[in-house]
Tab-separated table of C-alpha atoms in Angstrom:
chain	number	residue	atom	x	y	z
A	23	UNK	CA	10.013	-27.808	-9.706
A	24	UNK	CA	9.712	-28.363	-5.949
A	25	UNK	CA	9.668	-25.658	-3.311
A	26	UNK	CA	12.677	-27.159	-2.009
A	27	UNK	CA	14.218	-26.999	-5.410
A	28	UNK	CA	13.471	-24.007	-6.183
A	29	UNK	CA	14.426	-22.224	-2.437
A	30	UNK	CA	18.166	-24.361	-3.787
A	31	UNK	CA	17.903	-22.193	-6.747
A	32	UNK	CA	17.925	-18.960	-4.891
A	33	UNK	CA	20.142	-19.911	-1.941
A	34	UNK	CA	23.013	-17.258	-1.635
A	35	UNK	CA	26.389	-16.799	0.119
A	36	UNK	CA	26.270	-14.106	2.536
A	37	UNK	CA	28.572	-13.113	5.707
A	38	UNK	CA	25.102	-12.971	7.904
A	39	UNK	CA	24.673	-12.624	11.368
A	40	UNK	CA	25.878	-15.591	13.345
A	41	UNK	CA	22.134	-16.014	14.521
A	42	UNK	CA	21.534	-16.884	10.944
A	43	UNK	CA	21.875	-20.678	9.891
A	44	UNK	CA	23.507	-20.320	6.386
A	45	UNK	CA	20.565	-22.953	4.586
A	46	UNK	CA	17.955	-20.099	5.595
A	47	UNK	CA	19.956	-17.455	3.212
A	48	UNK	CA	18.282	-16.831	-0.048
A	49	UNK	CA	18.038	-14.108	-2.068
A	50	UNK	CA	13.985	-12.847	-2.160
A	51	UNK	CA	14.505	-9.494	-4.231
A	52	UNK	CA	12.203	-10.896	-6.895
A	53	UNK	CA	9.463	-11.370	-4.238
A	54	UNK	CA	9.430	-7.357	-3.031
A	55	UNK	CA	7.558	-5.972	-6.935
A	56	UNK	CA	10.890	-4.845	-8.158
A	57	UNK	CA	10.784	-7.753	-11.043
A	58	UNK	CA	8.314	-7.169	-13.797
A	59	UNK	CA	6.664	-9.644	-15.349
A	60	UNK	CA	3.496	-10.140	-17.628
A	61	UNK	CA	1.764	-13.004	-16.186
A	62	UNK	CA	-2.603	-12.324	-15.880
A	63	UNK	CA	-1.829	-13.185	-11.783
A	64	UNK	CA	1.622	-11.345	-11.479
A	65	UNK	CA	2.293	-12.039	-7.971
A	66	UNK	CA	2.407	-16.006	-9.072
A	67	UNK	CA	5.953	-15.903	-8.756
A	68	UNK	CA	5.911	-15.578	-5.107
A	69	UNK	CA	3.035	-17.248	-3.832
A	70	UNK	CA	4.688	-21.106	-3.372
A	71	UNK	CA	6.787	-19.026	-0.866
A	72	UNK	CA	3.705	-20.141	1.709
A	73	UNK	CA	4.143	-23.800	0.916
A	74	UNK	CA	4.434	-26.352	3.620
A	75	UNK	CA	7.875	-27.166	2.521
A	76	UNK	CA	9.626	-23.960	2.654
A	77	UNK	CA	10.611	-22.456	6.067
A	78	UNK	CA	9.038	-20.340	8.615
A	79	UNK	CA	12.261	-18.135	8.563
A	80	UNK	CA	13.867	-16.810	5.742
A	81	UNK	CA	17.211	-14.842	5.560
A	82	UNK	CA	17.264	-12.090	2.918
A	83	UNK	CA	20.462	-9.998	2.501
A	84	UNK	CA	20.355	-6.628	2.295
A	85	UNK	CA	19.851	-4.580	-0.843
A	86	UNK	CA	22.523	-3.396	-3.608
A	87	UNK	CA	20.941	-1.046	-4.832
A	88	UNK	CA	17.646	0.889	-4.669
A	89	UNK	CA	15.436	1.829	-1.817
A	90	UNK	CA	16.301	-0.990	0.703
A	91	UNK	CA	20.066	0.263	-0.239
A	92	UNK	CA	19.788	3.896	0.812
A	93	UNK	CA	17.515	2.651	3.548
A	94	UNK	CA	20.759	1.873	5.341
A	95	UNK	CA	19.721	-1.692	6.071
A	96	UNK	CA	23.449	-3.450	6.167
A	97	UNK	CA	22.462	-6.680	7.792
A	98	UNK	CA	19.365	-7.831	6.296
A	99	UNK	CA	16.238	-9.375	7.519
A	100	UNK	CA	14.227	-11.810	8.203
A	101	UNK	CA	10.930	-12.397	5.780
A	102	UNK	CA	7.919	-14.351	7.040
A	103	UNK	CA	6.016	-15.875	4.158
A	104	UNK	CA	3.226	-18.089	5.802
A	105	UNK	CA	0.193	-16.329	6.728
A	106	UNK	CA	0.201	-17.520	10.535
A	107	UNK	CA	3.574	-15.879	11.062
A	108	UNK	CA	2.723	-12.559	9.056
A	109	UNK	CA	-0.454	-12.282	11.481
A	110	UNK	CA	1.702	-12.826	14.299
A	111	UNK	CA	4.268	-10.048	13.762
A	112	UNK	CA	1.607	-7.793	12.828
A	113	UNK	CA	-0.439	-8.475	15.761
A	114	UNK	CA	2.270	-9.404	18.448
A	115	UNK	CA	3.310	-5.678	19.641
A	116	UNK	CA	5.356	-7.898	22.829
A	117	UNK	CA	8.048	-9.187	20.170
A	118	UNK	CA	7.973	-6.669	17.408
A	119	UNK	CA	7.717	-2.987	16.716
A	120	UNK	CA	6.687	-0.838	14.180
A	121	UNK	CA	9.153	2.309	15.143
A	122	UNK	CA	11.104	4.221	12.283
A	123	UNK	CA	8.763	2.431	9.380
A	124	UNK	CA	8.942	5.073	6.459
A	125	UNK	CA	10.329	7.276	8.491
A	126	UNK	CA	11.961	8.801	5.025
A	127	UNK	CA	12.558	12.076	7.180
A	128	UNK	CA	15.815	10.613	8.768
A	129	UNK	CA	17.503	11.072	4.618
A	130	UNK	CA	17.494	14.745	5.484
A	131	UNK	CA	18.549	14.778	9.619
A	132	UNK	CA	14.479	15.237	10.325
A	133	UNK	CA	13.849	13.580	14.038
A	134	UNK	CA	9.892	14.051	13.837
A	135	UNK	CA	8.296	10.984	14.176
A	136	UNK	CA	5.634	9.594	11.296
A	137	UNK	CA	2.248	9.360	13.298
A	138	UNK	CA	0.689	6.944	13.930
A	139	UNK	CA	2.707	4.839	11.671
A	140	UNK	CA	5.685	4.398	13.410
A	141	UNK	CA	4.209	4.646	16.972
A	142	UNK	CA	4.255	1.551	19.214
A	143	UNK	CA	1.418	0.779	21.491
A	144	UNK	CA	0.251	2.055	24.090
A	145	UNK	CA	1.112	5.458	22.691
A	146	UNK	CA	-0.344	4.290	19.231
A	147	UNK	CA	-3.451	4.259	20.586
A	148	UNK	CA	-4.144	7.948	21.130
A	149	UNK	CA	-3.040	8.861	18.257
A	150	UNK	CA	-5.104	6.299	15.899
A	151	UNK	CA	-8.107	7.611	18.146
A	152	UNK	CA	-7.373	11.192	17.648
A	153	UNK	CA	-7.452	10.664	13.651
A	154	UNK	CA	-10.260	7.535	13.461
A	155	UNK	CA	-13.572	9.617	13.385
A	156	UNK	CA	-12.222	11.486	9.780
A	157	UNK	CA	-11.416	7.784	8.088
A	158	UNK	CA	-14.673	6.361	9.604
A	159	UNK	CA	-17.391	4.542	7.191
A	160	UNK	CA	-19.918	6.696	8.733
A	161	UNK	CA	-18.119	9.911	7.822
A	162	UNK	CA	-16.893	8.420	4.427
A	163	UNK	CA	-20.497	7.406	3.418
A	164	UNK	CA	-21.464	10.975	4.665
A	165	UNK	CA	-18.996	13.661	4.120
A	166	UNK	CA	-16.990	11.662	1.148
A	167	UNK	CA	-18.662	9.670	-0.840
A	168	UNK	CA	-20.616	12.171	-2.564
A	169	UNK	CA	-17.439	13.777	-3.403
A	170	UNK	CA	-15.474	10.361	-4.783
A	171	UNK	CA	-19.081	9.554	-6.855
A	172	UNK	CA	-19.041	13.037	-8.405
A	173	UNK	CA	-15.303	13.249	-9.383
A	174	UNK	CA	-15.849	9.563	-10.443
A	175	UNK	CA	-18.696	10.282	-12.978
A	176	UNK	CA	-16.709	13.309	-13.682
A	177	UNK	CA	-13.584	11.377	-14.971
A	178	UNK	CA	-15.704	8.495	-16.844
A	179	UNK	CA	-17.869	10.573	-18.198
A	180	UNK	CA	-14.924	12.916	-19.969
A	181	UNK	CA	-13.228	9.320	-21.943
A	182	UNK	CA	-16.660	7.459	-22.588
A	183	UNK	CA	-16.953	8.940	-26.073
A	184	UNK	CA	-13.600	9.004	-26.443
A	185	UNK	CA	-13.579	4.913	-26.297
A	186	UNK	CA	-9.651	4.773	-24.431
A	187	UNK	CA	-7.891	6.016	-21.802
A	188	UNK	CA	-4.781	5.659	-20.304
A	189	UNK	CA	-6.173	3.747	-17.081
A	190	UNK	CA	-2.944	4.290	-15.081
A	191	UNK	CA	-1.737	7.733	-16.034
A	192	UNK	CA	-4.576	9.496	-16.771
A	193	UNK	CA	-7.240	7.777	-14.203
A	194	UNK	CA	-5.467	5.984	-11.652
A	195	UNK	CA	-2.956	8.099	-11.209
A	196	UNK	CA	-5.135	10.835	-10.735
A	197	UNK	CA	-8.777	9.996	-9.557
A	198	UNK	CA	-7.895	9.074	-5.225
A	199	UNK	CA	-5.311	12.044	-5.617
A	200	UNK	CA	-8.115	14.022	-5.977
A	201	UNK	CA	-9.930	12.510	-3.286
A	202	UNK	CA	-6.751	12.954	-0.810
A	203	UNK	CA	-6.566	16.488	-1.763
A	204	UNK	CA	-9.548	17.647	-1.227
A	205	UNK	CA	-9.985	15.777	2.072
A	206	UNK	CA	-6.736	17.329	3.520
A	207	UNK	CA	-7.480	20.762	2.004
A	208	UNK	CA	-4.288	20.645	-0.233
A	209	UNK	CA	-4.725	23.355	-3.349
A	210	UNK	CA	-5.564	21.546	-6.528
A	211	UNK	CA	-2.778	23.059	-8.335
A	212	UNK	CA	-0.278	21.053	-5.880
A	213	UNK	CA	-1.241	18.360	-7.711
A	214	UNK	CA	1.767	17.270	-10.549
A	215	UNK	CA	4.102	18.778	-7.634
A	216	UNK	CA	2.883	16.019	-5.312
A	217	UNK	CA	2.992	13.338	-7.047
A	218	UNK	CA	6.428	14.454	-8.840
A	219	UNK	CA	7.806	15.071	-4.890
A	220	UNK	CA	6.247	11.323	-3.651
A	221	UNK	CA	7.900	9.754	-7.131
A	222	UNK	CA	11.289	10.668	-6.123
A	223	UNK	CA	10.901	9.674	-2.572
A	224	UNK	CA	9.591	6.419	-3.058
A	225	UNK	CA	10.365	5.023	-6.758
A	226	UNK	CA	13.702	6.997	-7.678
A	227	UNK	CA	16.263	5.172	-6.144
A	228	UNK	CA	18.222	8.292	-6.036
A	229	UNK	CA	19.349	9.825	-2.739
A	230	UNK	CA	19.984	12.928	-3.806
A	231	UNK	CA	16.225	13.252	-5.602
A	232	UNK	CA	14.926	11.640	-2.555
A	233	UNK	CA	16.533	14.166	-0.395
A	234	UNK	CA	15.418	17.292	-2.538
A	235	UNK	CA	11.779	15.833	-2.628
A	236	UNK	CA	12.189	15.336	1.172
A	237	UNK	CA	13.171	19.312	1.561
A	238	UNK	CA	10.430	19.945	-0.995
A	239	UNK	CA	7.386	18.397	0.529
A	240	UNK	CA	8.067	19.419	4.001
A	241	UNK	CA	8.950	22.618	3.772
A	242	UNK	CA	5.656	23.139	2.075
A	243	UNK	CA	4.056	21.281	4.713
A	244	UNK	CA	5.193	23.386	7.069
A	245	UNK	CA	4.124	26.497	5.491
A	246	UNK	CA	0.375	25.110	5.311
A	247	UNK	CA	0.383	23.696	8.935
A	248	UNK	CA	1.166	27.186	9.687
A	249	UNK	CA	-1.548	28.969	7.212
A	250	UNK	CA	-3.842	26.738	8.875
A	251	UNK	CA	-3.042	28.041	12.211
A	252	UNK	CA	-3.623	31.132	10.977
A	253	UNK	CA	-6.688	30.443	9.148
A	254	UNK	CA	-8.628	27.288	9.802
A	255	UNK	CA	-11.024	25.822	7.868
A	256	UNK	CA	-13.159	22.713	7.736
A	257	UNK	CA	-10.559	19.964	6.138
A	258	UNK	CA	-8.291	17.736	7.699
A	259	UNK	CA	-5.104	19.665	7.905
A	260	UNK	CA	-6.829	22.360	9.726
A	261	UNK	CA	-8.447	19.794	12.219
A	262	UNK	CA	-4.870	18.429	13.071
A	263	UNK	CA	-3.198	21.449	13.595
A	264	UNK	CA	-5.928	22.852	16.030
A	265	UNK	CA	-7.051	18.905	17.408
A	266	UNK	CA	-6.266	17.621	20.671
A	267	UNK	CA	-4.740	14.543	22.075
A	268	UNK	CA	-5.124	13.263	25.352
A	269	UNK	CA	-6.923	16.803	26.067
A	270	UNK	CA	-3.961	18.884	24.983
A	271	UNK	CA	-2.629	20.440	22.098
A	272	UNK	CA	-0.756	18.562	19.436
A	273	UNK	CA	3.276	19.709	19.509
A	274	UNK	CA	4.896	20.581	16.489
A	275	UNK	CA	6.633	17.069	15.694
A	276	UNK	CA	3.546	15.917	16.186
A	277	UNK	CA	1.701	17.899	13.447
A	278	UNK	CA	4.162	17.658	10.944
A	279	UNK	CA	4.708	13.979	11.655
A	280	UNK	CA	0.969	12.870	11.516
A	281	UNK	CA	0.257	15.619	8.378
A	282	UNK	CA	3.586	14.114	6.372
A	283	UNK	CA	2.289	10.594	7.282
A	284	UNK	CA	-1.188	11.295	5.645
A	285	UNK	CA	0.519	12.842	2.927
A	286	UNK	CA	2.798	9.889	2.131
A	287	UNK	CA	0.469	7.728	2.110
A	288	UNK	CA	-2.544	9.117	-0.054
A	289	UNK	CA	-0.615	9.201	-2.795
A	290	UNK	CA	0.247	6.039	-4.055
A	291	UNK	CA	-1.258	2.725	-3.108
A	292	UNK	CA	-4.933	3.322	-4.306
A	293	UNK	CA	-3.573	4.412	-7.729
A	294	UNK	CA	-1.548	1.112	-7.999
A	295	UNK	CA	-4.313	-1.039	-6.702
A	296	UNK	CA	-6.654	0.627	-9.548
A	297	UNK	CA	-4.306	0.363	-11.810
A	298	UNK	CA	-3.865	-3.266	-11.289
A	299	UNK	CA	-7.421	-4.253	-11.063
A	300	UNK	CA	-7.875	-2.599	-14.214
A	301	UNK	CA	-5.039	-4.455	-15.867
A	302	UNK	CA	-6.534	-7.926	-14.796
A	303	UNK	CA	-10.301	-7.037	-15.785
A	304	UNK	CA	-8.934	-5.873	-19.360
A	305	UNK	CA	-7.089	-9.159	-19.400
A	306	UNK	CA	-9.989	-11.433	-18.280
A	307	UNK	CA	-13.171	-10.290	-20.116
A	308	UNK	CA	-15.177	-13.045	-18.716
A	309	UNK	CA	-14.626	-11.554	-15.452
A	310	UNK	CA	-16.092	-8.314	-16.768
A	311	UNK	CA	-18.977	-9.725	-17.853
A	312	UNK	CA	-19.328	-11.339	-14.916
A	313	UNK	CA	-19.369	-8.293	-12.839
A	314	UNK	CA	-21.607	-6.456	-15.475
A	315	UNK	CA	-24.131	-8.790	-15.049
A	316	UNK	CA	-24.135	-9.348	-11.178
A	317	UNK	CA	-23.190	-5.775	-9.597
A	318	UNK	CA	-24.055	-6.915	-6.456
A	319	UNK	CA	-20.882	-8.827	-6.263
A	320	UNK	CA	-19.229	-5.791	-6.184
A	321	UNK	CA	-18.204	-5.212	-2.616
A	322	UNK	CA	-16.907	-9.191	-2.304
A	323	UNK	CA	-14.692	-8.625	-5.537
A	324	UNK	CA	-12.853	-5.270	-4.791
A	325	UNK	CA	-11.924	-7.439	-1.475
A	326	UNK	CA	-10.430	-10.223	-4.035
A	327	UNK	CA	-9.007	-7.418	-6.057
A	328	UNK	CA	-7.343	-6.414	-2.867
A	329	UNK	CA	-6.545	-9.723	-1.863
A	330	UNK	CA	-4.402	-10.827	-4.957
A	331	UNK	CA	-2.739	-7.565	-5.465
A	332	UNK	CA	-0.958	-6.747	-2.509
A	333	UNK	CA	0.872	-3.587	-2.629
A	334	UNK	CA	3.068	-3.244	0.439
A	335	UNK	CA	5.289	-5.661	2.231
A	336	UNK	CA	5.766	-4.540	5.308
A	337	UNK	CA	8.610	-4.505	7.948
A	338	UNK	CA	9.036	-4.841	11.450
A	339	UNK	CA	11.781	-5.107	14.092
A	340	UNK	CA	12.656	-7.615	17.078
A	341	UNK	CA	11.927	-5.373	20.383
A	342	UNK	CA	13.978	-8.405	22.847
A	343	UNK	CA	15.813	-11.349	22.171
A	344	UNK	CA	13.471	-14.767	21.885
A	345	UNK	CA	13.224	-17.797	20.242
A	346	UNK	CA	10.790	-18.625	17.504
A	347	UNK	CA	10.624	-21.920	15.184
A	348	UNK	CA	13.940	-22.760	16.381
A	349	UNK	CA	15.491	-19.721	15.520
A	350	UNK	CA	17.597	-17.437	18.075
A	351	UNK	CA	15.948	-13.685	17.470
A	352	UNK	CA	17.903	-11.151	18.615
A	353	UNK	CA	16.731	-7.557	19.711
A	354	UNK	CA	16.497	-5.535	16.569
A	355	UNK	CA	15.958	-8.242	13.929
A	356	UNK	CA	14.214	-6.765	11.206
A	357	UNK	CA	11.090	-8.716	9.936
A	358	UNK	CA	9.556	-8.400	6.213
A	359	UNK	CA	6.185	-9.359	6.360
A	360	UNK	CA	5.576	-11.195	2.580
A	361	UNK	CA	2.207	-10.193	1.963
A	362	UNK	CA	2.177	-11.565	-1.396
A	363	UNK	CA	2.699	-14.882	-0.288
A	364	UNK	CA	0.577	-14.755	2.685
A	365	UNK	CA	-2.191	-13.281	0.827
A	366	UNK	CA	-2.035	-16.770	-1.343
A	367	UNK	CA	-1.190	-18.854	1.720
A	368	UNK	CA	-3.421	-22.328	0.917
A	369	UNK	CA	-3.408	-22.909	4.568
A	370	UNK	CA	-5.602	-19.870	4.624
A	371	UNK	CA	-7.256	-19.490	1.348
A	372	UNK	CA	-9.480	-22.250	-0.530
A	373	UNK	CA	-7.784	-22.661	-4.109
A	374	UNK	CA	-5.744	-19.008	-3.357
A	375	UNK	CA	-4.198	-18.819	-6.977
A	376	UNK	CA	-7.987	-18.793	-8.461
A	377	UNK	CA	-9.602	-14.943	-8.562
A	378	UNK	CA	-13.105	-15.860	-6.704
A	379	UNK	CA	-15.232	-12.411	-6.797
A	380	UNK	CA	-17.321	-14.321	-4.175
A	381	UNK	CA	-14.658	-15.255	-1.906
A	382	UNK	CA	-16.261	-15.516	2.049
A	383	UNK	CA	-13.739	-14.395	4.808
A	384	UNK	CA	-11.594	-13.002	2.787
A	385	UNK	CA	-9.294	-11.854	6.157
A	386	UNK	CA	-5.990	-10.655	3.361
A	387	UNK	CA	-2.943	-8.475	4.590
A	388	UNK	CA	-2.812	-6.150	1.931
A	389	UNK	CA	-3.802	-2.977	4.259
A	390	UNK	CA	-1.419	-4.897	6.642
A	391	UNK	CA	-3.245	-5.825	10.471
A	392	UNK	CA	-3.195	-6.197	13.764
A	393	UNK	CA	-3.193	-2.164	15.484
A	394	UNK	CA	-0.943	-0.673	12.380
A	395	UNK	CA	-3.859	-1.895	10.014
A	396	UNK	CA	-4.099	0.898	7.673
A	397	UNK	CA	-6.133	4.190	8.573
A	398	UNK	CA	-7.594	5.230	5.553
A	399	UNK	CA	-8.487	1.280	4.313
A	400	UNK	CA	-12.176	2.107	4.319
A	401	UNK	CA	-11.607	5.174	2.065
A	402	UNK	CA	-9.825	3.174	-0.214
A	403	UNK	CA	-12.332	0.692	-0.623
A	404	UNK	CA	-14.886	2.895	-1.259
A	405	UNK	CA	-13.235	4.781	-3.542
A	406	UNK	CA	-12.843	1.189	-5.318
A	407	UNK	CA	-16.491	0.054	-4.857
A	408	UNK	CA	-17.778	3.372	-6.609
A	409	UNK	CA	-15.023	3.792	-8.943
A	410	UNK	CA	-16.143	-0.240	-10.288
A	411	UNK	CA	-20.351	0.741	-9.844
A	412	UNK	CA	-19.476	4.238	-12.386
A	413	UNK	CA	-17.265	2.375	-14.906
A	414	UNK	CA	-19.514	-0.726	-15.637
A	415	UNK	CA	-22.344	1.681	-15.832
A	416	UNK	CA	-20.772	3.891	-18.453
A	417	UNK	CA	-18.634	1.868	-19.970
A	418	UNK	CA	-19.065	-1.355	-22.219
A	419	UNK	CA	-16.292	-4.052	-22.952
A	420	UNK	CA	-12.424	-2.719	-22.510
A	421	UNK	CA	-9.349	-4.323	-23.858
A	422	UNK	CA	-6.047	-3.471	-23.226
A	423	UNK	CA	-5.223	-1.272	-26.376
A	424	UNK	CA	-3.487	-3.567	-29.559
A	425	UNK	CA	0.052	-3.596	-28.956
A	426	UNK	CA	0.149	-2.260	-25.850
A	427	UNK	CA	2.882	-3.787	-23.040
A	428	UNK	CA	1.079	-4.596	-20.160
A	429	UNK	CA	3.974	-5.634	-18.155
A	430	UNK	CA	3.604	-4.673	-13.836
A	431	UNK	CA	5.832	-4.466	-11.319
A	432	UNK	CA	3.573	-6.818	-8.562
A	433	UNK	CA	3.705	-3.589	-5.557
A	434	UNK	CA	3.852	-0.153	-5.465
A	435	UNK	CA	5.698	0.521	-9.078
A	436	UNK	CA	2.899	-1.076	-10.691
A	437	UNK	CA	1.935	0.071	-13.694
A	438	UNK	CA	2.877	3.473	-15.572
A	439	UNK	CA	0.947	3.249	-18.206
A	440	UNK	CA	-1.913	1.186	-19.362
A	441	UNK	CA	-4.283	2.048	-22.489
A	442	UNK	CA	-7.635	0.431	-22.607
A	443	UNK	CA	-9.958	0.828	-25.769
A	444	UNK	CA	-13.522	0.071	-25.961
A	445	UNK	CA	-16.515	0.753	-28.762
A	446	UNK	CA	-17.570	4.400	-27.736
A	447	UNK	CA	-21.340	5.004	-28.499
């Protein structure tokens, strides 16, 4: 089937905005990982999406149900698909802003602000300087990587004999947690509460979970911004709380708003992107062997791992009416940035469906770009880098478990569980 045939199949009837031209109306829900599917690549579905033949505007309506329903979001958006147009909302901070992105805090009558996330330029700036020494490489390589290779070694080394392991539950799930925790100076024995508190915000659909998980989280944050006044130590909490910006001290809305940003977003994303990677290595054992036998490829393929499993979509909004590819924008327009089509755009990307562990400028959107590009992207690839140099030391061959469903949800649901087996000894 065509592009154009298929962008008839999904064409809907919607009362849209009158700035909307009714052919551009199509219902993407399948493209934003709430469809599972069990395909090796399962982000194929969306990828033709960046085909020559499909428009540079979209029109999806807004969600029934789920997140994008309690979001509020009664008009719906815009989605950009090609990978020219993603880089240009990311980048253009003229046309588009990034103000009250997962700002989940509104659910509960919070006004706080999630730093630097949802902070337009120039005010982003100072912020993103403030917290850019802690997510450096240099202070990664120094201060964390010794930490992320010893928990690593740690967690392989207790399921080697064992010869499985639930990959997602019992690894993924829990191996950059641990990272994130100890980074921030969170107690260990927050753990299952954390992740229980960041499930129902983000995956349960439910307002009223959402909004209990919401009073939860910050209402403990709170408590240990203020322990840390008290008591400072050497983690990142503590260096928030008593930090500067722009020479003076950080207001309260401020340090809850940068320490809940950190917090929501340490949580999830590295687990589904290991998760994932693991899925599609236990899937393709050539591609095992492959990096088995030439760890040196190991930096380039994390990047492709990243590349073709892009986690987060994310949105935008107009900031003043303009035109663009015949299209009347008007001031606050949201925009979805498709990352899993751009990422597979073939006007970027040499043979983009095909998994290349060499792949050279390998410039993806999956930790988004342009001044919003994410802050802790270097942690997460190192965390991936050493996490892939431990496991194909230790471990020989994996398959996904006989009889196993290895069905994923291509973005943040991912995968729940996943059971690999291997010959132990």
């Amino acid at each position: 089937m065509s592009d154009t045939a298929t962008l008839d199949a999904i064409r809907v009837d919607f009362d849209a905005p009158d700035n909307v031209p009714r052919d551009r109306i199509v219902d993407l829900g399948f493209a934003m990982g709430n469809v599972p599917n069990d395909l090796v690549d399962p982000y194929e579905p969306v990828g033709w999406l960046a085909g020559a033949d499909v428009p540079r505007l979209l029109f999806n309506p807004p969600a029934s149900h789920g997140l994008g329903a309690i979001s509020g979001n009664r008009t719906g958006s815009w989605v950009v698909s090609h990978y020219e147009d993603i880089e240009r909302v990311y980048s253009d901070n003229e046309h588009f802003s990034n103000a009250g992105t997962a700002e989940f805090q509104r659910l509960i009558g919070e006004t706080f602000k999630s730093i630097p996330l949802a902070i337009d330029p120039p005010d982003h700036q100072k912020y993103r300087l403030f917290l850019m020494p802690y997510f450096s490489p240099a202070r990664i390589t120094r201060d964390l990587e010794p930490r992320i290779r010893r928990i690593c070694v740690e967690m392989i080394e207790a399921v080697a004999e064992k010869g499985e392991v639930d990959m997602a539950w019992d690894f993924a799930r829990v191996f950059p947690v641990r990272i994130f925790m100890g980074l921030m100076g969170f107690p260990d024995e927050k753990f299952t509460q954390f992740l229980d508190w960041e499930w129902d915000i983000l995956h349960s659909g439910s307002l009223e979970k959402m909004q209990a998980a919401l009073r939860g989280v910050l209402d403990y944050l709170r408590g240990f911004i203020a322990e840390k006044e008290r008591e400072p130590d050497e983690h990142l909490v503590s260096a928030i709380v008593h930090g500067k910006v722009e020479g003076r001290a950080l207001t309260e809305d401020e340090k809850i708003g940068t320490v809940w940003f950190l917090w929501l977003g340490g949580l999830d994303t590295v687990a589904a992107t290991i998760a994932q990677m693991f899925r599609r290595l236990a899937l393709q054992p050539e591609l095992q062997a492959r990096i088995r036998r030439e760890p040196g490829i190991i930096n380039s393929a994390v990047e492709e791992f990243l590349r073709t499993q892009p986690i987060l979509s994310s949105a935008r909004s107009a900031k003043l009416d303009f035109e663009w590819h015949g299209i009347q924008v008007r001031k606050g327009d949201t925009f979805q940035c498709l990352n899993p089509a751009g990422n597979f755009d073939p006007a970027r990307f040499e043979n983009p469906r095909e998994f290349d562990p060499e792949r050279k400028a390998n410039r993806h959107f999956t930790f988004v770009g342009g001044v919003h590009i994410c802050l802790g992207a270097h942690l997460a690839r190192r965390e991936l880098r050493v996490l892939l140099e431990e496991w194909f030391a230790r471990i020989p061959e994996f398959r996904v478990k006989p009889g196993a469903d290895t069905t994923v949800f291509p973005g943040l649901l991912s995968i729940r569980n996943l059971p690999l087996v291997w010959k132990a000894g």
